[in-house]
CSV table of C-alpha atoms in Angstrom, one decimal:
chain,number,residue,atom,x,y,z
A,126,UNK,CA,309.9,-106.4,277.9
A,127,UNK,CA,309.6,-105.2,274.3
A,128,UNK,CA,312.3,-102.9,273.0
A,129,UNK,CA,311.2,-99.4,271.9
A,130,UNK,CA,312.2,-100.0,268.3
A,131,UNK,CA,310.3,-103.2,268.1
A,132,UNK,CA,307.1,-101.9,269.6
A,133,UNK,CA,307.2,-98.9,267.3
A,134,UNK,CA,307.5,-101.3,264.3
A,135,UNK,CA,304.5,-103.2,265.7
A,136,UNK,CA,302.5,-99.9,266.0
A,137,UNK,CA,303.4,-98.9,262.5
A,138,UNK,CA,302.2,-102.3,261.1
A,139,UNK,CA,299.0,-102.0,263.2
A,140,UNK,CA,298.5,-98.5,261.8
A,141,UNK,CA,298.9,-99.8,258.2
A,142,UNK,CA,296.6,-102.8,258.8
A,143,UNK,CA,293.9,-100.7,260.4
A,144,UNK,CA,294.2,-98.2,257.5
A,145,UNK,CA,293.5,-100.7,254.7
A,146,UNK,CA,290.7,-102.3,256.7
A,147,UNK,CA,289.0,-98.9,257.2
A,148,UNK,CA,289.6,-98.0,253.6
A,149,UNK,CA,287.4,-100.8,252.5
A,150,UNK,CA,284.7,-100.1,255.1
A,151,UNK,CA,284.6,-96.4,254.0
A,152,UNK,CA,284.9,-97.1,250.3
A,153,UNK,CA,281.8,-99.3,250.2
A,154,UNK,CA,279.8,-96.3,251.3
A,155,UNK,CA,280.7,-94.5,248.1
A,156,UNK,CA,280.8,-97.6,245.9
A,157,UNK,CA,277.3,-98.5,246.9
A,158,UNK,CA,276.0,-95.6,244.8
A,159,UNK,CA,277.4,-97.4,241.7
A,160,UNK,CA,276.6,-100.9,243.1
A,161,UNK,CA,272.9,-99.9,243.7
A,162,UNK,CA,272.6,-98.8,240.0
A,163,UNK,CA,274.3,-101.9,238.6
A,164,UNK,CA,272.3,-104.4,240.7
A,165,UNK,CA,269.1,-102.3,240.6
A,166,UNK,CA,268.6,-102.1,244.4
A,167,UNK,CA,266.2,-100.2,246.6
A,168,UNK,CA,267.2,-98.4,249.9
A,169,UNK,CA,266.4,-101.4,252.1
A,170,UNK,CA,268.6,-103.6,249.9
A,171,UNK,CA,271.4,-101.0,250.1
A,172,UNK,CA,271.1,-101.0,253.8
A,173,UNK,CA,271.5,-104.8,253.8
A,174,UNK,CA,274.7,-104.5,251.9
A,175,UNK,CA,276.1,-101.9,254.3
A,176,UNK,CA,275.0,-103.9,257.3
A,177,UNK,CA,276.1,-107.4,256.2
A,178,UNK,CA,279.8,-106.6,256.9
A,179,UNK,CA,278.9,-105.6,260.5
A,180,UNK,CA,276.9,-108.8,261.1
A,181,UNK,CA,280.0,-110.9,260.5
A,182,UNK,CA,282.3,-108.4,262.3
A,183,UNK,CA,280.1,-108.3,265.4
A,184,UNK,CA,279.8,-112.1,265.5
A,185,UNK,CA,283.6,-112.4,265.4
A,186,UNK,CA,284.4,-109.9,268.2
A,187,UNK,CA,284.1,-112.2,271.2
A,188,UNK,CA,285.6,-115.3,269.5
A,189,UNK,CA,288.4,-113.1,268.0
A,190,UNK,CA,289.2,-111.7,271.4
A,191,UNK,CA,289.1,-115.1,273.1
A,192,UNK,CA,291.3,-116.6,270.4
A,193,UNK,CA,293.8,-113.7,270.9
A,194,UNK,CA,294.0,-114.4,274.6
A,195,UNK,CA,294.2,-118.2,274.0
A,196,UNK,CA,296.3,-118.6,270.9
A,197,UNK,CA,298.2,-115.3,270.8
A,198,UNK,CA,297.6,-111.9,269.2
A,199,UNK,CA,300.1,-112.5,266.3
A,200,UNK,CA,298.3,-115.5,265.0
A,201,UNK,CA,294.9,-113.9,265.1
A,202,UNK,CA,296.2,-110.7,263.4
A,203,UNK,CA,297.8,-112.5,260.5
A,204,UNK,CA,294.7,-114.8,260.0
A,205,UNK,CA,292.4,-111.8,260.2
A,206,UNK,CA,294.3,-109.7,257.5
A,207,UNK,CA,294.6,-112.7,255.2
A,208,UNK,CA,290.9,-113.6,255.4
A,209,UNK,CA,289.6,-110.1,254.9
A,210,UNK,CA,291.9,-109.6,251.9
A,211,UNK,CA,290.4,-112.7,250.2
A,212,UNK,CA,286.8,-111.4,250.6
A,213,UNK,CA,287.7,-107.8,249.7
A,214,UNK,CA,289.0,-109.1,246.4
A,215,UNK,CA,285.9,-111.3,246.0
A,216,UNK,CA,283.6,-108.3,246.5
A,217,UNK,CA,284.6,-107.2,243.0
A,218,UNK,CA,283.3,-110.4,241.5
A,219,UNK,CA,279.7,-110.4,243.0
A,220,UNK,CA,276.8,-111.0,240.6
A,221,UNK,CA,273.7,-110.4,242.8
A,222,UNK,CA,272.4,-109.0,246.0
A,223,UNK,CA,272.7,-112.4,247.7
A,224,UNK,CA,276.3,-112.9,246.7
A,225,UNK,CA,277.2,-109.4,247.8
A,226,UNK,CA,275.6,-109.9,251.2
A,227,UNK,CA,277.4,-113.3,251.8
A,228,UNK,CA,280.8,-112.0,250.7
A,229,UNK,CA,280.5,-108.8,252.8
A,230,UNK,CA,279.4,-111.0,255.8
A,231,UNK,CA,282.5,-113.2,255.4
A,232,UNK,CA,284.7,-110.1,255.0
A,233,UNK,CA,283.3,-109.0,258.4
A,234,UNK,CA,284.2,-112.4,259.9
A,235,UNK,CA,287.7,-112.0,258.6
A,236,UNK,CA,288.2,-108.5,260.0
A,237,UNK,CA,286.5,-109.2,263.3
A,238,UNK,CA,289.5,-110.5,265.1
A,239,UNK,CA,291.7,-107.5,264.2
A,240,UNK,CA,290.8,-105.0,266.9
A,241,UNK,CA,290.6,-107.4,269.8
A,242,UNK,CA,294.0,-108.9,268.8
A,243,UNK,CA,295.6,-105.5,268.1
A,244,UNK,CA,294.4,-104.1,271.4
A,245,UNK,CA,295.9,-107.1,273.2
A,246,UNK,CA,299.2,-106.7,271.4
A,247,UNK,CA,299.3,-103.0,272.5
A,248,UNK,CA,298.6,-104.0,276.1
A,249,UNK,CA,301.4,-106.5,275.9
A,250,UNK,CA,304.0,-104.3,274.3
A,251,UNK,CA,303.3,-100.8,275.7
A,252,UNK,CA,303.4,-99.5,279.3
A,253,UNK,CA,300.1,-98.4,280.9
A,254,UNK,CA,300.8,-94.7,280.5
A,255,UNK,CA,301.4,-95.1,276.8
A,256,UNK,CA,298.5,-97.4,275.8
A,257,UNK,CA,295.9,-94.7,275.0
A,258,UNK,CA,298.5,-92.9,272.9
A,259,UNK,CA,299.4,-96.1,271.1
A,260,UNK,CA,295.7,-96.8,270.5
A,261,UNK,CA,295.2,-93.3,269.2
A,262,UNK,CA,298.0,-93.7,266.7
A,263,UNK,CA,296.5,-96.9,265.3
A,264,UNK,CA,293.0,-95.6,265.2
A,265,UNK,CA,294.1,-92.3,263.7
A,266,UNK,CA,294.7,-94.2,260.5
A,267,UNK,CA,290.9,-94.4,260.2
A,268,UNK,CA,290.9,-90.6,260.2
A,269,UNK,CA,293.5,-90.4,257.5
A,270,UNK,CA,291.6,-92.9,255.5
A,271,UNK,CA,288.3,-91.0,255.9
A,272,UNK,CA,290.2,-87.9,254.6
A,273,UNK,CA,291.5,-89.6,251.4
A,274,UNK,CA,288.6,-92.0,250.7
A,275,UNK,CA,286.1,-89.4,249.4
A,276,UNK,CA,288.5,-88.0,246.8
A,277,UNK,CA,290.1,-91.3,245.9
A,278,UNK,CA,286.8,-93.1,245.8
A,279,UNK,CA,285.4,-90.5,243.3
A,280,UNK,CA,288.5,-91.0,241.2
A,281,UNK,CA,288.5,-94.8,241.3
A,282,UNK,CA,284.7,-95.1,240.7
A,283,UNK,CA,284.8,-92.8,237.7
A,284,UNK,CA,287.9,-94.4,236.1
A,285,UNK,CA,288.5,-98.1,237.0
A,286,UNK,CA,285.1,-98.9,238.5
A,287,UNK,CA,284.0,-100.5,241.7
A,288,UNK,CA,284.8,-104.1,240.7
A,289,UNK,CA,288.5,-103.4,239.8
A,290,UNK,CA,288.8,-101.2,242.9
A,291,UNK,CA,287.9,-104.0,245.3
A,292,UNK,CA,290.4,-106.4,243.5
A,293,UNK,CA,293.2,-103.9,244.0
A,294,UNK,CA,292.3,-103.4,247.7
A,295,UNK,CA,292.4,-107.2,248.2
A,296,UNK,CA,295.9,-107.4,246.6
A,297,UNK,CA,297.1,-104.7,249.0
A,298,UNK,CA,295.7,-106.7,251.9
A,299,UNK,CA,297.8,-109.7,250.8
A,300,UNK,CA,301.0,-107.6,250.9
A,301,UNK,CA,300.1,-106.4,254.4
A,302,UNK,CA,299.6,-110.1,255.5
A,303,UNK,CA,303.2,-110.8,254.5
A,304,UNK,CA,304.5,-107.8,256.4
A,305,UNK,CA,302.7,-108.9,259.5
A,306,UNK,CA,304.2,-112.4,259.2
A,307,UNK,CA,307.7,-111.2,258.8
A,308,UNK,CA,307.9,-108.2,261.2
A,309,UNK,CA,305.6,-108.9,264.1
A,310,UNK,CA,307.7,-110.9,266.5
A,311,UNK,CA,307.1,-111.3,270.3
A,312,UNK,CA,309.9,-111.7,272.8
A,313,UNK,CA,310.3,-115.2,274.4
A,314,UNK,CA,308.8,-114.0,277.8
A,315,UNK,CA,305.6,-112.8,276.1
A,316,UNK,CA,305.3,-116.1,274.1
A,317,UNK,CA,305.7,-118.0,277.4
A,318,UNK,CA,303.0,-115.8,279.0
A,319,UNK,CA,300.6,-116.6,276.1
A,320,UNK,CA,301.2,-120.3,276.5
A,321,UNK,CA,300.5,-120.1,280.2
A,322,UNK,CA,297.2,-118.2,279.5
A,323,UNK,CA,296.2,-120.9,277.1
A,324,UNK,CA,296.0,-123.4,279.9
A,325,UNK,CA,293.5,-124.0,282.6
A,326,UNK,CA,294.3,-120.8,284.5
A,327,UNK,CA,292.4,-118.8,281.9
A,328,UNK,CA,289.2,-120.9,282.2
A,329,UNK,CA,286.3,-119.0,283.7
A,330,UNK,CA,287.6,-115.5,282.9
A,331,UNK,CA,285.1,-115.1,280.1
A,332,UNK,CA,282.2,-115.6,282.5
A,333,UNK,CA,283.7,-113.1,284.9
A,334,UNK,CA,284.0,-110.5,282.2
A,335,UNK,CA,280.4,-111.0,281.0
A,336,UNK,CA,279.0,-110.7,284.5
A,337,UNK,CA,281.0,-107.5,285.3
A,338,UNK,CA,278.7,-104.4,285.4
A,339,UNK,CA,281.6,-102.4,284.0
A,340,UNK,CA,281.4,-104.4,280.8
A,341,UNK,CA,277.7,-104.0,280.4
A,342,UNK,CA,278.0,-100.3,280.5
A,343,UNK,CA,280.8,-100.3,278.1
A,344,UNK,CA,278.9,-102.6,275.8
A,345,UNK,CA,276.0,-100.1,275.7
A,346,UNK,CA,278.3,-97.1,275.3
A,347,UNK,CA,280.1,-98.9,272.4
A,348,UNK,CA,276.8,-99.6,270.8
A,349,UNK,CA,275.5,-96.0,271.1
A,350,UNK,CA,278.6,-94.1,269.9
A,351,UNK,CA,279.3,-96.6,267.0
A,352,UNK,CA,275.7,-96.4,265.9
A,353,UNK,CA,276.0,-92.7,265.6
A,354,UNK,CA,279.4,-93.0,263.8
A,355,UNK,CA,278.4,-95.6,261.3
A,356,UNK,CA,274.9,-94.2,260.8
A,357,UNK,CA,276.7,-91.0,259.6
A,358,UNK,CA,279.5,-92.7,257.7
A,359,UNK,CA,277.3,-95.1,255.8
A,360,UNK,CA,274.4,-92.8,254.9
A,361,UNK,CA,275.9,-89.2,254.7
A,362,UNK,CA,277.2,-89.7,251.1
A,363,UNK,CA,273.8,-90.8,249.9
A,364,UNK,CA,272.1,-88.0,252.0
A,365,UNK,CA,274.3,-85.3,250.7
A,366,UNK,CA,273.9,-86.4,247.1
A,367,UNK,CA,270.2,-87.1,247.1
A,368,UNK,CA,269.0,-84.5,249.6
A,369,UNK,CA,271.6,-81.7,249.6
A,370,UNK,CA,272.3,-82.0,245.8
A,371,UNK,CA,276.1,-82.6,245.8
A,372,UNK,CA,277.9,-84.4,243.0
A,373,UNK,CA,280.5,-87.1,243.8
A,374,UNK,CA,283.5,-84.7,243.2
A,375,UNK,CA,282.1,-82.0,245.4
A,376,UNK,CA,281.1,-84.6,248.0
A,377,UNK,CA,284.7,-85.8,248.0
A,378,UNK,CA,286.2,-82.4,248.6
A,379,UNK,CA,283.7,-81.4,251.3
A,380,UNK,CA,284.3,-84.6,253.3
A,381,UNK,CA,288.0,-84.0,253.5
A,382,UNK,CA,287.3,-81.5,256.3
A,383,UNK,CA,285.7,-83.9,258.8
A,384,UNK,CA,288.5,-86.4,257.8
A,385,UNK,CA,291.2,-83.8,258.9
A,386,UNK,CA,289.2,-83.3,262.1
A,387,UNK,CA,289.2,-87.0,262.9
A,388,UNK,CA,293.0,-87.2,262.6
A,389,UNK,CA,293.5,-84.2,264.9
A,390,UNK,CA,290.9,-85.5,267.4
A,391,UNK,CA,292.5,-88.9,267.6
A,392,UNK,CA,296.0,-87.6,268.4
A,393,UNK,CA,294.7,-85.0,270.8
A,394,UNK,CA,292.4,-87.6,272.5
A,395,UNK,CA,295.3,-90.1,273.0
A,396,UNK,CA,297.3,-87.4,274.8
A,397,UNK,CA,294.4,-86.1,276.9
A,398,UNK,CA,293.1,-89.6,278.0
A,399,UNK,CA,296.6,-90.6,279.2
A,400,UNK,CA,296.7,-87.4,281.3
A,401,UNK,CA,293.2,-87.8,282.8
A,402,UNK,CA,293.0,-88.8,286.5
A,403,UNK,CA,291.5,-92.2,287.1
A,404,UNK,CA,287.8,-91.9,287.6
A,405,UNK,CA,287.4,-88.8,285.5
A,406,UNK,CA,287.0,-90.7,282.2
A,407,UNK,CA,283.3,-91.3,282.5
A,408,UNK,CA,282.5,-87.6,283.3
A,409,UNK,CA,284.5,-86.3,280.3
A,410,UNK,CA,283.1,-89.0,278.1
A,411,UNK,CA,279.5,-88.2,279.1
A,412,UNK,CA,279.9,-84.5,278.5
A,413,UNK,CA,281.3,-85.3,275.0
A,414,UNK,CA,278.2,-87.4,274.2
A,415,UNK,CA,275.9,-84.5,275.3
A,416,UNK,CA,277.8,-82.2,272.8
A,417,UNK,CA,277.4,-84.8,270.1
A,418,UNK,CA,273.6,-85.0,270.6
A,419,UNK,CA,273.2,-81.2,270.4
A,420,UNK,CA,275.4,-80.9,267.4
A,421,UNK,CA,273.5,-83.6,265.5
A,422,UNK,CA,270.3,-81.6,265.9
A,423,UNK,CA,272.1,-78.4,264.7
A,424,UNK,CA,273.7,-80.3,261.8
A,425,UNK,CA,270.5,-81.7,260.4
A,426,UNK,CA,268.8,-78.3,260.6
A,427,UNK,CA,271.7,-76.4,259.1
A,428,UNK,CA,270.6,-74.0,256.4
A,429,UNK,CA,273.4,-74.7,254.0
A,430,UNK,CA,275.8,-77.5,253.1
A,431,UNK,CA,278.8,-75.4,254.4
A,432,UNK,CA,277.1,-75.1,257.8
A,433,UNK,CA,276.2,-78.7,257.8
A,434,UNK,CA,279.8,-79.8,257.2
A,435,UNK,CA,281.0,-77.4,259.9
A,436,UNK,CA,278.7,-79.0,262.5
A,437,UNK,CA,279.7,-82.5,261.2
A,438,UNK,CA,283.4,-81.6,261.7
A,439,UNK,CA,282.8,-80.8,265.4
A,440,UNK,CA,280.6,-83.9,265.8
A,441,UNK,CA,283.5,-86.0,264.4
A,442,UNK,CA,285.9,-84.6,267.0
A,443,UNK,CA,283.8,-85.5,270.0
A,444,UNK,CA,282.8,-88.9,268.5
A,445,UNK,CA,286.5,-89.7,268.0
A,446,UNK,CA,287.3,-88.8,271.6
A,447,UNK,CA,284.6,-91.2,272.9
A,448,UNK,CA,285.5,-94.0,270.5
A,449,UNK,CA,289.1,-93.8,271.9
A,450,UNK,CA,288.1,-93.3,275.5
A,451,UNK,CA,286.1,-96.6,275.6
A,452,UNK,CA,288.9,-99.0,274.7
A,453,UNK,CA,291.4,-96.9,276.8
A,454,UNK,CA,289.3,-97.7,279.9
A,455,UNK,CA,289.8,-101.4,279.2
A,456,UNK,CA,293.5,-101.1,278.4
A,457,UNK,CA,294.1,-99.1,281.6
A,458,UNK,CA,291.8,-100.9,284.0
A,459,UNK,CA,292.1,-104.5,283.1
A,460,UNK,CA,295.2,-106.8,282.8
A,461,UNK,CA,296.6,-107.8,279.4
A,462,UNK,CA,295.7,-111.4,280.1
A,463,UNK,CA,292.0,-110.6,279.4
A,464,UNK,CA,292.4,-107.6,277.1
A,465,UNK,CA,291.5,-109.5,273.9
A,466,UNK,CA,288.3,-111.0,275.4
A,467,UNK,CA,287.3,-107.8,277.1
A,468,UNK,CA,287.7,-105.6,274.0
A,469,UNK,CA,285.8,-108.3,272.0
A,470,UNK,CA,282.9,-108.3,274.4
A,471,UNK,CA,282.6,-104.5,274.5
A,472,UNK,CA,283.3,-104.0,270.8
A,473,UNK,CA,280.5,-106.5,270.0
A,474,UNK,CA,278.2,-103.7,271.0
A,475,UNK,CA,279.8,-101.3,268.6
A,476,UNK,CA,279.7,-103.7,265.7
A,477,UNK,CA,276.1,-104.7,266.3
A,478,UNK,CA,275.4,-101.0,265.9
A,479,UNK,CA,277.3,-101.1,262.7
A,480,UNK,CA,275.0,-103.9,261.5
A,481,UNK,CA,271.7,-102.6,262.8
A,482,UNK,CA,272.0,-98.8,262.1
A,483,UNK,CA,272.6,-98.7,258.3
A,484,UNK,CA,269.8,-101.2,257.9
A,485,UNK,CA,267.5,-99.3,260.2
A,486,UNK,CA,268.2,-96.0,258.5
A,487,UNK,CA,267.6,-97.5,255.1
A,488,UNK,CA,264.2,-98.9,256.3
A,489,UNK,CA,263.3,-95.5,257.9
A,490,UNK,CA,264.2,-93.5,254.8
A,491,UNK,CA,262.2,-95.8,252.6
A,492,UNK,CA,259.2,-95.8,255.0
A,493,UNK,CA,259.2,-92.0,255.2
A,494,UNK,CA,259.5,-91.5,251.4
A,495,UNK,CA,263.1,-90.2,251.5
A,496,UNK,CA,262.9,-88.1,254.6
A,497,UNK,CA,265.8,-88.4,257.1
A,498,UNK,CA,264.0,-86.7,260.0
A,499,UNK,CA,263.4,-89.9,262.0
A,500,UNK,CA,266.9,-91.2,261.2
A,501,UNK,CA,268.6,-88.1,262.7
A,502,UNK,CA,266.2,-88.3,265.7
A,503,UNK,CA,267.3,-91.8,266.3
A,504,UNK,CA,270.9,-90.8,266.4
A,505,UNK,CA,270.2,-88.0,268.9
A,506,UNK,CA,268.5,-90.5,271.2
A,507,UNK,CA,271.6,-92.8,270.9
A,508,UNK,CA,273.7,-89.9,272.1
A,509,UNK,CA,271.5,-89.6,275.2
A,510,UNK,CA,271.8,-93.3,275.9
A,511,UNK,CA,275.6,-93.1,275.6
A,512,UNK,CA,275.7,-90.3,278.1
A,513,UNK,CA,273.7,-92.3,280.7
A,514,UNK,CA,275.8,-95.4,280.2
A,515,UNK,CA,279.0,-93.5,280.8
A,516,UNK,CA,277.7,-91.6,283.8
A,517,UNK,CA,276.6,-94.8,285.5
A,518,UNK,CA,279.9,-96.6,284.7
A,519,UNK,CA,281.2,-98.5,287.8
A,520,UNK,CA,285.0,-98.4,287.5
A,521,UNK,CA,285.5,-100.1,290.8
A,522,UNK,CA,283.9,-103.3,289.4
A,523,UNK,CA,286.6,-103.3,286.8
A,524,UNK,CA,289.3,-103.2,289.5
A,525,UNK,CA,287.7,-106.2,291.1
A,526,UNK,CA,288.0,-108.1,287.8
A,527,UNK,CA,291.7,-107.1,287.6
A,528,UNK,CA,292.3,-108.4,291.1
A,529,UNK,CA,290.6,-111.7,290.3
A,530,UNK,CA,292.6,-112.1,287.1
């Protein structure tokens, strides 16, 4: 059993690691405005840049989870942070569209193992009734980052430029790698458990997970909610500047409001999800997706930027709840021995959405001569799909997998 002090240290480090990884992912959405000008890119090429990270990230989800179950969460976490730090720094040295796409793809490969491995580590070190709370603490760093990135990005881009900014972010990543190496330590009993799971007893679990109807629904739900999230995150800065007429500084201040909402939503969601009776998760999640769909329609048709941001803020609250609910179902329903692989399988859907959605929106906007009508319509349809996938979630099948494991 992990001591409270040690598991709190682990959670702090996961919080910091997730924060710097998210900073880079959000920063590129603002930096791409400068990158597009420097490299003379069209909207479709911009979409390729935004999507290339998610291609690598999605491809690494299942291998990353499998490696965390087989080799141990600590090794995968340290390797992940080190690799993404290298390619974050290299982003500042790109010279063409092709080099940018390759480096961002490899950055995605590096970061791809972090969430499956961190989820496994949480399941190993926290009791069941604290796992959603622990996950909410880690994921809330994304909300904090989304709060400071708009303002800090505007400052960095107008002072030191995007190339130097990526070099600095890479350097910070190297420091975090050292912290992970020094301070993340597992007790002897957990190390022995990981060695046991690396043996023959773990063979066949991957096939069981893939065939479980629970995982198929979660895969679709992950895809849908993350498509909405990253569709908004990657294209809203460009939309608000080009369509709504905001400058970078005004954009930065306006986007601090949804950032605050995300932080609040993550902490509240962690508490609420841990209190939900088993079996009620899918109903509450489906209702949240319905609200997201309605608010997306109202947001796009908002008569002013202020009203737009107000609707966006509420959308972020419900999206954050669903994004925490989905991994919490796995953490609570499945044993820690298969958590890494299970999160990897489900989160592959989310990261495929991160790859496809920015590219699709870029293509749609270019096809419709700068109009975002069809793009927002696509996001609303995805909210409906997420609702259906959660309502049809078969939680009993997850319990069967737990019994088999």
